[in-house]
């Protein structure tokens, strides 16, 4: 992280490729949350995650250009007390998906502008993208646009030229501001006026269709499930841990699982049992004790593991280990296991298969 333009702190940049691997995410989050926009980010994949941001701070205004891999960024409830009440304007080359206060869910087309506030909680998701954004002062915008708060967010279409004019002038300011410090306040006023002009071209905000909302929720749940499966060996893994990682409340995370007719606890337990089954069948693990297998699958209590395994599969761990994959009553028992693995009903018929 550094200041560009000869050390001028108005210009700041960050590139994750230049940061030490061990501190990369912490440094990036500090930069975005504390120095620039008061937001938190969650990359969909932390391994190899890339972000590059170049920002210019002007009187009352911020301009930032950047690139990033797929991520979610959020304005969390516990950050609303920092006093920031400005508006963000984002334009990306990929679609954006915004949820405001957990109720409004909006899809924004690639190339369109999105204006949304910093005084409400929201979550913004997008794929790998190039982004141009501005933090616009509420006080100045509200003086020009009395209906600024008429909707939780506003979409500005690319068509019509007003958004292109704003972005073109912002790019010019990024290039020339350092050379003319005496004109920076005037540049800020021009940007606010151009943003207000673009705002008058806004489209009515329409909530995302229910089918699309469900599809996005399922995609998010799939990512969360994949992350849970990577962390099965942690016996302390909790709904709070996963919710914090994805910048969600535990209640909202539980609601995602409830929509697919399961719970976080049930999914975690079933996946741990499936891992234990695979380890018990693995001929390379024949010398491992049942207790070691249970611990590797994330169970800290052997008695609890034995009871849960039998309740789920109607067979004991030792049955699976001793009889082997070919000798155990393959067809019905494996169908039961496969239903669990695919996320279906794992309860089975209740018949004792041992």
Tab-separated table of C-alpha atoms in Angstrom:
chain	number	residue	atom	x	y	z
A	1	UNK	CA	0.000	0.000	0.000
A	2	UNK	CA	1.401	3.392	-0.868
A	3	UNK	CA	0.723	6.971	-1.794
A	4	UNK	CA	1.186	7.750	-5.474
A	5	UNK	CA	2.088	10.993	-7.193
A	6	UNK	CA	5.289	11.662	-5.306
A	7	UNK	CA	3.960	10.650	-1.907
A	8	UNK	CA	0.826	12.821	-2.059
A	9	UNK	CA	-1.532	11.213	0.457
A	10	UNK	CA	-4.511	12.288	-1.621
A	11	UNK	CA	-3.537	9.424	-3.922
A	12	UNK	CA	-3.500	5.987	-2.361
A	13	UNK	CA	-3.284	2.545	-3.861
A	14	UNK	CA	-3.173	-1.084	-2.864
A	15	UNK	CA	-2.333	-4.221	-4.835
A	16	UNK	CA	-2.605	-7.584	-3.116
A	17	UNK	CA	0.260	-8.961	-5.226
A	18	UNK	CA	2.553	-6.527	-3.396
A	19	UNK	CA	1.451	-7.603	0.096
A	20	UNK	CA	2.879	-10.418	2.245
A	21	UNK	CA	0.654	-13.477	2.005
A	22	UNK	CA	0.115	-13.759	5.756
A	23	UNK	CA	-1.145	-10.188	6.213
A	24	UNK	CA	-2.732	-9.651	2.794
A	25	UNK	CA	-6.410	-9.882	3.725
A	26	UNK	CA	-6.035	-7.948	6.976
A	27	UNK	CA	-4.214	-5.090	5.255
A	28	UNK	CA	-6.761	-4.972	2.444
A	29	UNK	CA	-9.698	-4.935	4.846
A	30	UNK	CA	-8.132	-2.156	6.902
A	31	UNK	CA	-7.562	-0.116	3.755
A	32	UNK	CA	-11.150	-0.444	2.526
A	33	UNK	CA	-12.906	-0.333	5.897
A	34	UNK	CA	-10.938	2.307	7.752
A	35	UNK	CA	-9.261	4.465	5.138
A	36	UNK	CA	-11.663	4.593	2.218
A	37	UNK	CA	-15.274	3.512	2.432
A	38	UNK	CA	-16.162	1.897	5.756
A	39	UNK	CA	-16.984	-1.442	4.117
A	40	UNK	CA	-16.014	-5.044	4.787
A	41	UNK	CA	-15.104	-7.508	2.042
A	42	UNK	CA	-15.354	-11.279	1.780
A	43	UNK	CA	-13.632	-12.944	-1.178
A	44	UNK	CA	-15.374	-16.027	-2.498
A	45	UNK	CA	-11.975	-17.730	-2.673
A	46	UNK	CA	-9.185	-16.346	-0.482
A	47	UNK	CA	-6.451	-18.465	-2.075
A	48	UNK	CA	-4.884	-16.386	-4.835
A	49	UNK	CA	-7.457	-13.616	-4.336
A	50	UNK	CA	-6.563	-10.396	-6.170
A	51	UNK	CA	-7.577	-6.756	-5.669
A	52	UNK	CA	-6.026	-3.585	-7.017
A	53	UNK	CA	-7.394	-0.158	-6.028
A	54	UNK	CA	-6.221	3.364	-6.891
A	55	UNK	CA	-8.007	6.137	-5.004
A	56	UNK	CA	-8.008	9.924	-5.014
A	57	UNK	CA	-9.399	11.934	-2.105
A	58	UNK	CA	-10.710	15.385	-2.988
A	59	UNK	CA	-12.533	17.915	-0.807
A	60	UNK	CA	-15.799	16.166	0.209
A	61	UNK	CA	-15.374	13.402	-2.371
A	62	UNK	CA	-13.516	10.182	-3.220
A	63	UNK	CA	-12.800	8.600	-6.615
A	64	UNK	CA	-11.499	5.032	-6.866
A	65	UNK	CA	-10.731	2.733	-9.776
A	66	UNK	CA	-9.876	-0.902	-9.377
A	67	UNK	CA	-10.025	-4.552	-10.321
A	68	UNK	CA	-10.975	-7.482	-8.152
A	69	UNK	CA	-11.748	-11.161	-8.178
A	70	UNK	CA	-15.215	-12.361	-7.208
A	71	UNK	CA	-16.258	-11.024	-3.813
A	72	UNK	CA	-18.955	-9.720	-1.519
A	73	UNK	CA	-18.637	-6.356	0.169
A	74	UNK	CA	-20.929	-5.149	2.906
A	75	UNK	CA	-21.795	-2.203	5.069
A	76	UNK	CA	-22.386	-3.897	8.416
A	77	UNK	CA	-24.759	-2.735	11.124
A	78	UNK	CA	-21.924	-2.375	13.622
A	79	UNK	CA	-20.188	0.123	11.311
A	80	UNK	CA	-23.157	2.458	10.987
A	81	UNK	CA	-22.008	4.298	14.094
A	82	UNK	CA	-18.941	5.688	12.311
A	83	UNK	CA	-20.995	8.657	11.106
A	84	UNK	CA	-20.573	8.060	7.378
A	85	UNK	CA	-23.790	8.901	5.550
A	86	UNK	CA	-22.486	9.621	2.044
A	87	UNK	CA	-23.581	7.810	-1.100
A	88	UNK	CA	-21.539	5.378	-3.169
A	89	UNK	CA	-21.733	5.309	-6.954
A	90	UNK	CA	-20.412	2.102	-8.541
A	91	UNK	CA	-20.068	1.153	-12.200
A	92	UNK	CA	-18.769	-2.314	-13.124
A	93	UNK	CA	-18.207	-4.279	-16.291
A	94	UNK	CA	-20.164	-7.210	-14.813
A	95	UNK	CA	-23.624	-7.399	-13.202
A	96	UNK	CA	-23.932	-6.370	-9.547
A	97	UNK	CA	-26.360	-7.770	-6.989
A	98	UNK	CA	-27.316	-5.496	-4.091
A	99	UNK	CA	-29.298	-6.367	-0.975
A	100	UNK	CA	-30.311	-3.407	1.224
A	101	UNK	CA	-31.345	-4.014	4.835
A	102	UNK	CA	-31.920	-7.677	3.996
A	103	UNK	CA	-35.116	-6.805	2.099
A	104	UNK	CA	-34.430	-5.053	-1.191
A	105	UNK	CA	-32.521	-7.237	-3.646
A	106	UNK	CA	-31.567	-5.547	-6.902
A	107	UNK	CA	-29.707	-6.746	-9.993
A	108	UNK	CA	-27.771	-4.072	-11.895
A	109	UNK	CA	-26.654	-4.637	-15.477
A	110	UNK	CA	-23.011	-4.434	-16.481
A	111	UNK	CA	-22.175	-0.834	-17.367
A	112	UNK	CA	-25.070	0.733	-15.453
A	113	UNK	CA	-24.440	2.881	-12.386
A	114	UNK	CA	-25.632	2.074	-8.879
A	115	UNK	CA	-26.083	4.723	-6.173
A	116	UNK	CA	-26.561	3.421	-2.634
A	117	UNK	CA	-26.154	4.885	0.872
A	118	UNK	CA	-23.605	4.343	3.625
A	119	UNK	CA	-26.148	4.969	6.400
A	120	UNK	CA	-27.977	1.650	5.828
A	121	UNK	CA	-26.720	-1.935	6.001
A	122	UNK	CA	-26.270	-3.559	2.601
A	123	UNK	CA	-24.424	-6.323	0.799
A	124	UNK	CA	-23.041	-6.131	-2.753
A	125	UNK	CA	-21.952	-9.231	-4.708
A	126	UNK	CA	-20.162	-9.387	-8.044
A	127	UNK	CA	-17.951	-11.605	-10.175
A	128	UNK	CA	-14.393	-10.741	-11.242
A	129	UNK	CA	-14.660	-7.158	-12.386
A	130	UNK	CA	-13.269	-3.767	-13.190
A	131	UNK	CA	-14.918	-1.093	-11.066
A	132	UNK	CA	-15.122	2.683	-11.034
A	133	UNK	CA	-16.640	4.195	-7.938
A	134	UNK	CA	-17.155	7.492	-6.159
A	135	UNK	CA	-18.133	8.415	-2.639
A	136	UNK	CA	-20.460	11.389	-3.001
A	137	UNK	CA	-21.295	13.773	-0.136
A	138	UNK	CA	-24.879	13.501	1.059
A	139	UNK	CA	-25.009	17.155	2.127
A	140	UNK	CA	-24.178	18.456	-1.348
A	141	UNK	CA	-26.266	15.907	-3.244
A	142	UNK	CA	-29.318	16.398	-1.039
A	143	UNK	CA	-29.183	20.135	-1.702
A	144	UNK	CA	-29.633	19.417	-5.410
A	145	UNK	CA	-31.798	16.280	-5.249
A	146	UNK	CA	-34.607	16.502	-2.671
A	147	UNK	CA	-35.844	12.979	-3.536
A	148	UNK	CA	-32.458	11.357	-2.957
A	149	UNK	CA	-33.847	9.107	-0.207
A	150	UNK	CA	-37.061	8.198	-2.021
A	151	UNK	CA	-35.676	4.691	-2.669
A	152	UNK	CA	-33.071	2.554	-0.888
A	153	UNK	CA	-30.861	2.750	-3.995
A	154	UNK	CA	-30.909	4.129	-7.525
A	155	UNK	CA	-29.885	2.663	-10.893
A	156	UNK	CA	-28.495	4.973	-13.581
A	157	UNK	CA	-28.581	3.485	-17.095
A	158	UNK	CA	-25.528	3.726	-19.325
A	159	UNK	CA	-27.725	4.871	-22.191
A	160	UNK	CA	-28.252	8.599	-22.564
A	161	UNK	CA	-24.685	9.774	-22.058
A	162	UNK	CA	-25.005	11.330	-18.574
A	163	UNK	CA	-23.163	8.484	-16.846
A	164	UNK	CA	-20.405	8.445	-19.480
A	165	UNK	CA	-19.953	12.197	-19.033
A	166	UNK	CA	-19.556	11.763	-15.275
A	167	UNK	CA	-17.090	8.886	-15.622
A	168	UNK	CA	-15.091	10.686	-18.296
A	169	UNK	CA	-14.707	13.775	-16.141
A	170	UNK	CA	-13.770	11.636	-13.115
A	171	UNK	CA	-11.006	9.998	-15.158
A	172	UNK	CA	-9.731	13.423	-16.189
A	173	UNK	CA	-9.699	14.542	-12.546
A	174	UNK	CA	-7.733	11.435	-11.540
A	175	UNK	CA	-5.051	12.376	-14.067
A	176	UNK	CA	-4.858	16.130	-13.447
A	177	UNK	CA	-5.821	16.817	-9.828
A	178	UNK	CA	-2.267	16.606	-8.484
A	179	UNK	CA	-1.069	19.306	-10.875
A	180	UNK	CA	-3.773	21.818	-9.959
A	181	UNK	CA	-4.450	21.609	-6.194
A	182	UNK	CA	-6.048	25.061	-6.258
A	183	UNK	CA	-8.799	23.710	-8.549
A	184	UNK	CA	-9.633	20.553	-6.620
A	185	UNK	CA	-12.575	22.024	-4.708
A	186	UNK	CA	-14.076	23.192	-7.997
A	187	UNK	CA	-13.462	19.745	-9.504
A	188	UNK	CA	-15.387	18.204	-6.605
A	189	UNK	CA	-18.334	20.531	-7.195
A	190	UNK	CA	-18.378	19.674	-10.891
A	191	UNK	CA	-18.378	15.952	-10.104
A	192	UNK	CA	-21.295	16.347	-7.686
A	193	UNK	CA	-23.235	18.353	-10.276
A	194	UNK	CA	-22.555	15.742	-12.966
A	195	UNK	CA	-23.604	12.981	-10.570
A	196	UNK	CA	-26.832	14.859	-9.851
A	197	UNK	CA	-27.431	15.225	-13.596
A	198	UNK	CA	-26.895	11.485	-14.081
A	199	UNK	CA	-29.205	10.831	-11.136
A	200	UNK	CA	-32.081	12.536	-12.964
A	201	UNK	CA	-31.777	9.801	-15.630
A	202	UNK	CA	-32.280	7.051	-13.063
A	203	UNK	CA	-34.578	4.097	-13.596
A	204	UNK	CA	-37.298	2.996	-11.167
A	205	UNK	CA	-35.808	0.389	-8.865
A	206	UNK	CA	-37.597	-2.925	-9.249
A	207	UNK	CA	-37.012	-5.705	-6.778
A	208	UNK	CA	-35.351	-8.788	-8.214
A	209	UNK	CA	-37.792	-11.469	-9.456
A	210	UNK	CA	-38.406	-14.197	-6.915
A	211	UNK	CA	-36.977	-16.883	-9.194
A	212	UNK	CA	-33.700	-14.976	-9.579
A	213	UNK	CA	-33.576	-14.214	-5.859
A	214	UNK	CA	-33.933	-17.923	-5.067
A	215	UNK	CA	-31.253	-18.826	-7.604
A	216	UNK	CA	-28.806	-16.380	-6.024
A	217	UNK	CA	-29.621	-17.672	-2.549
A	218	UNK	CA	-28.959	-21.242	-3.685
A	219	UNK	CA	-25.665	-20.238	-5.304
A	220	UNK	CA	-24.592	-18.496	-2.101
A	221	UNK	CA	-25.610	-21.539	-0.068
A	222	UNK	CA	-23.560	-23.809	-2.343
A	223	UNK	CA	-20.477	-21.674	-1.682
A	224	UNK	CA	-21.113	-21.781	2.054
A	225	UNK	CA	-21.576	-25.565	1.983
A	226	UNK	CA	-18.320	-25.998	0.079
A	227	UNK	CA	-16.525	-23.927	2.695
A	228	UNK	CA	-18.059	-25.969	5.519
A	229	UNK	CA	-16.815	-29.157	3.855
A	230	UNK	CA	-13.289	-27.752	3.725
A	231	UNK	CA	-13.424	-27.136	7.482
A	232	UNK	CA	-15.073	-30.326	8.721
A	233	UNK	CA	-12.038	-31.295	10.764
A	234	UNK	CA	-12.466	-28.291	13.068
A	235	UNK	CA	-14.573	-29.594	15.980
A	236	UNK	CA	-15.309	-26.034	17.126
A	237	UNK	CA	-16.758	-24.915	13.778
A	238	UNK	CA	-20.011	-23.048	14.439
A	239	UNK	CA	-22.737	-21.181	12.617
A	240	UNK	CA	-21.269	-17.980	14.052
A	241	UNK	CA	-17.869	-18.708	12.477
A	242	UNK	CA	-19.325	-19.232	9.008
A	243	UNK	CA	-21.712	-16.278	9.316
A	244	UNK	CA	-18.833	-13.988	10.294
A	245	UNK	CA	-16.743	-15.195	7.362
A	246	UNK	CA	-19.535	-14.385	4.911
A	247	UNK	CA	-20.461	-11.121	6.664
A	248	UNK	CA	-23.949	-12.375	7.480
A	249	UNK	CA	-25.905	-12.631	10.684
A	250	UNK	CA	-26.278	-16.187	12.061
A	251	UNK	CA	-30.025	-15.760	11.657
A	252	UNK	CA	-29.726	-15.013	7.922
A	253	UNK	CA	-27.355	-17.936	7.468
A	254	UNK	CA	-29.798	-20.273	9.193
A	255	UNK	CA	-32.547	-18.939	6.920
A	256	UNK	CA	-30.528	-19.991	3.848
A	257	UNK	CA	-30.344	-23.550	5.159
A	258	UNK	CA	-34.006	-23.529	6.184
A	259	UNK	CA	-34.976	-22.608	2.616
A	260	UNK	CA	-33.373	-25.883	1.487
A	261	UNK	CA	-35.207	-27.809	4.229
A	262	UNK	CA	-32.258	-28.456	6.495
A	263	UNK	CA	-30.268	-26.684	9.192
A	264	UNK	CA	-26.640	-25.696	9.584
A	265	UNK	CA	-26.208	-28.233	12.385
A	266	UNK	CA	-27.783	-31.078	10.412
A	267	UNK	CA	-25.726	-30.338	7.304
A	268	UNK	CA	-22.479	-30.138	9.278
A	269	UNK	CA	-23.229	-33.396	11.111
A	270	UNK	CA	-24.158	-35.266	7.921
A	271	UNK	CA	-21.050	-34.124	6.074
A	272	UNK	CA	-18.844	-35.151	8.992
A	273	UNK	CA	-20.486	-38.569	9.043
A	274	UNK	CA	-19.942	-38.926	5.299
A	275	UNK	CA	-16.285	-38.047	5.705
A	276	UNK	CA	-15.996	-40.648	8.458
A	277	UNK	CA	-17.640	-43.257	6.190
A	278	UNK	CA	-15.139	-42.581	3.405
A	279	UNK	CA	-12.209	-42.783	5.807
A	280	UNK	CA	-13.499	-46.055	7.247
A	281	UNK	CA	-13.743	-47.547	3.752
A	282	UNK	CA	-10.323	-46.297	2.683
A	283	UNK	CA	-7.918	-49.283	2.662
A	284	UNK	CA	-5.050	-46.896	3.335
A	285	UNK	CA	-6.619	-46.074	6.717
A	286	UNK	CA	-7.104	-49.638	7.929
A	287	UNK	CA	-4.622	-49.125	10.738
A	288	UNK	CA	-6.283	-45.939	12.020
A	289	UNK	CA	-8.445	-46.347	15.108
A	290	UNK	CA	-12.144	-45.494	15.115
A	291	UNK	CA	-11.332	-42.669	17.528
A	292	UNK	CA	-8.751	-41.234	15.114
A	293	UNK	CA	-11.236	-41.424	12.232
A	294	UNK	CA	-13.879	-39.669	14.331
A	295	UNK	CA	-11.459	-36.895	15.276
A	296	UNK	CA	-10.382	-36.397	11.666
A	297	UNK	CA	-14.031	-36.012	10.680
A	298	UNK	CA	-14.524	-33.328	13.333
A	299	UNK	CA	-16.054	-35.311	16.214
A	300	UNK	CA	-14.485	-34.626	19.597
A	301	UNK	CA	-16.611	-37.202	21.477
A	302	UNK	CA	-16.282	-40.844	20.384
A	303	UNK	CA	-19.513	-41.992	22.045
A	304	UNK	CA	-21.465	-39.227	20.338
A	305	UNK	CA	-19.866	-40.151	17.009
A	306	UNK	CA	-20.828	-43.829	17.353
A	307	UNK	CA	-24.437	-42.962	18.198
A	308	UNK	CA	-24.747	-40.423	15.385
A	309	UNK	CA	-23.197	-42.791	12.829
A	310	UNK	CA	-25.565	-45.638	13.693
A	311	UNK	CA	-28.580	-43.314	13.767
A	312	UNK	CA	-27.752	-41.973	10.324
A	313	UNK	CA	-26.659	-45.146	8.503
A	314	UNK	CA	-28.191	-47.949	10.591
A	315	UNK	CA	-24.719	-49.469	10.833
A	316	UNK	CA	-21.874	-48.961	13.256
A	317	UNK	CA	-18.482	-47.551	12.250
A	318	UNK	CA	-16.944	-50.935	13.036
A	319	UNK	CA	-19.427	-52.655	10.692
A	320	UNK	CA	-18.235	-50.461	7.844
A	321	UNK	CA	-14.586	-50.975	8.794
A	322	UNK	CA	-14.731	-54.749	9.413
A	323	UNK	CA	-17.116	-55.906	6.707
A	324	UNK	CA	-15.696	-53.662	4.020
A	325	UNK	CA	-17.424	-51.917	1.147
A	326	UNK	CA	-18.249	-55.119	-0.751
A	327	UNK	CA	-19.547	-57.245	2.095
A	328	UNK	CA	-21.826	-54.746	3.807
A	329	UNK	CA	-25.380	-54.746	2.439
A	330	UNK	CA	-24.326	-52.521	-0.388
A	331	UNK	CA	-27.392	-51.543	-2.325
A	332	UNK	CA	-29.773	-50.085	0.241
A	333	UNK	CA	-27.102	-48.774	2.590
A	334	UNK	CA	-25.160	-47.078	-0.185
A	335	UNK	CA	-28.334	-45.566	-1.600
A	336	UNK	CA	-28.922	-44.070	1.833
A	337	UNK	CA	-25.376	-42.700	1.936
A	338	UNK	CA	-25.714	-41.292	-1.590
A	339	UNK	CA	-28.917	-39.466	-0.640
A	340	UNK	CA	-27.030	-37.773	2.182
A	341	UNK	CA	-24.134	-36.927	-0.099
A	342	UNK	CA	-26.401	-35.300	-2.683
A	343	UNK	CA	-28.247	-33.283	-0.053
A	344	UNK	CA	-31.456	-35.317	-0.129
A	345	UNK	CA	-33.439	-36.921	2.668
A	346	UNK	CA	-31.028	-38.981	4.775
A	347	UNK	CA	-33.516	-40.500	7.185
A	348	UNK	CA	-34.047	-43.726	5.259
A	349	UNK	CA	-36.650	-46.316	6.162
A	350	UNK	CA	-35.459	-46.848	9.704
A	351	UNK	CA	-34.727	-50.517	8.961
A	352	UNK	CA	-31.738	-51.984	10.772
A	353	UNK	CA	-29.309	-52.819	7.995
A	354	UNK	CA	-26.800	-54.536	10.203
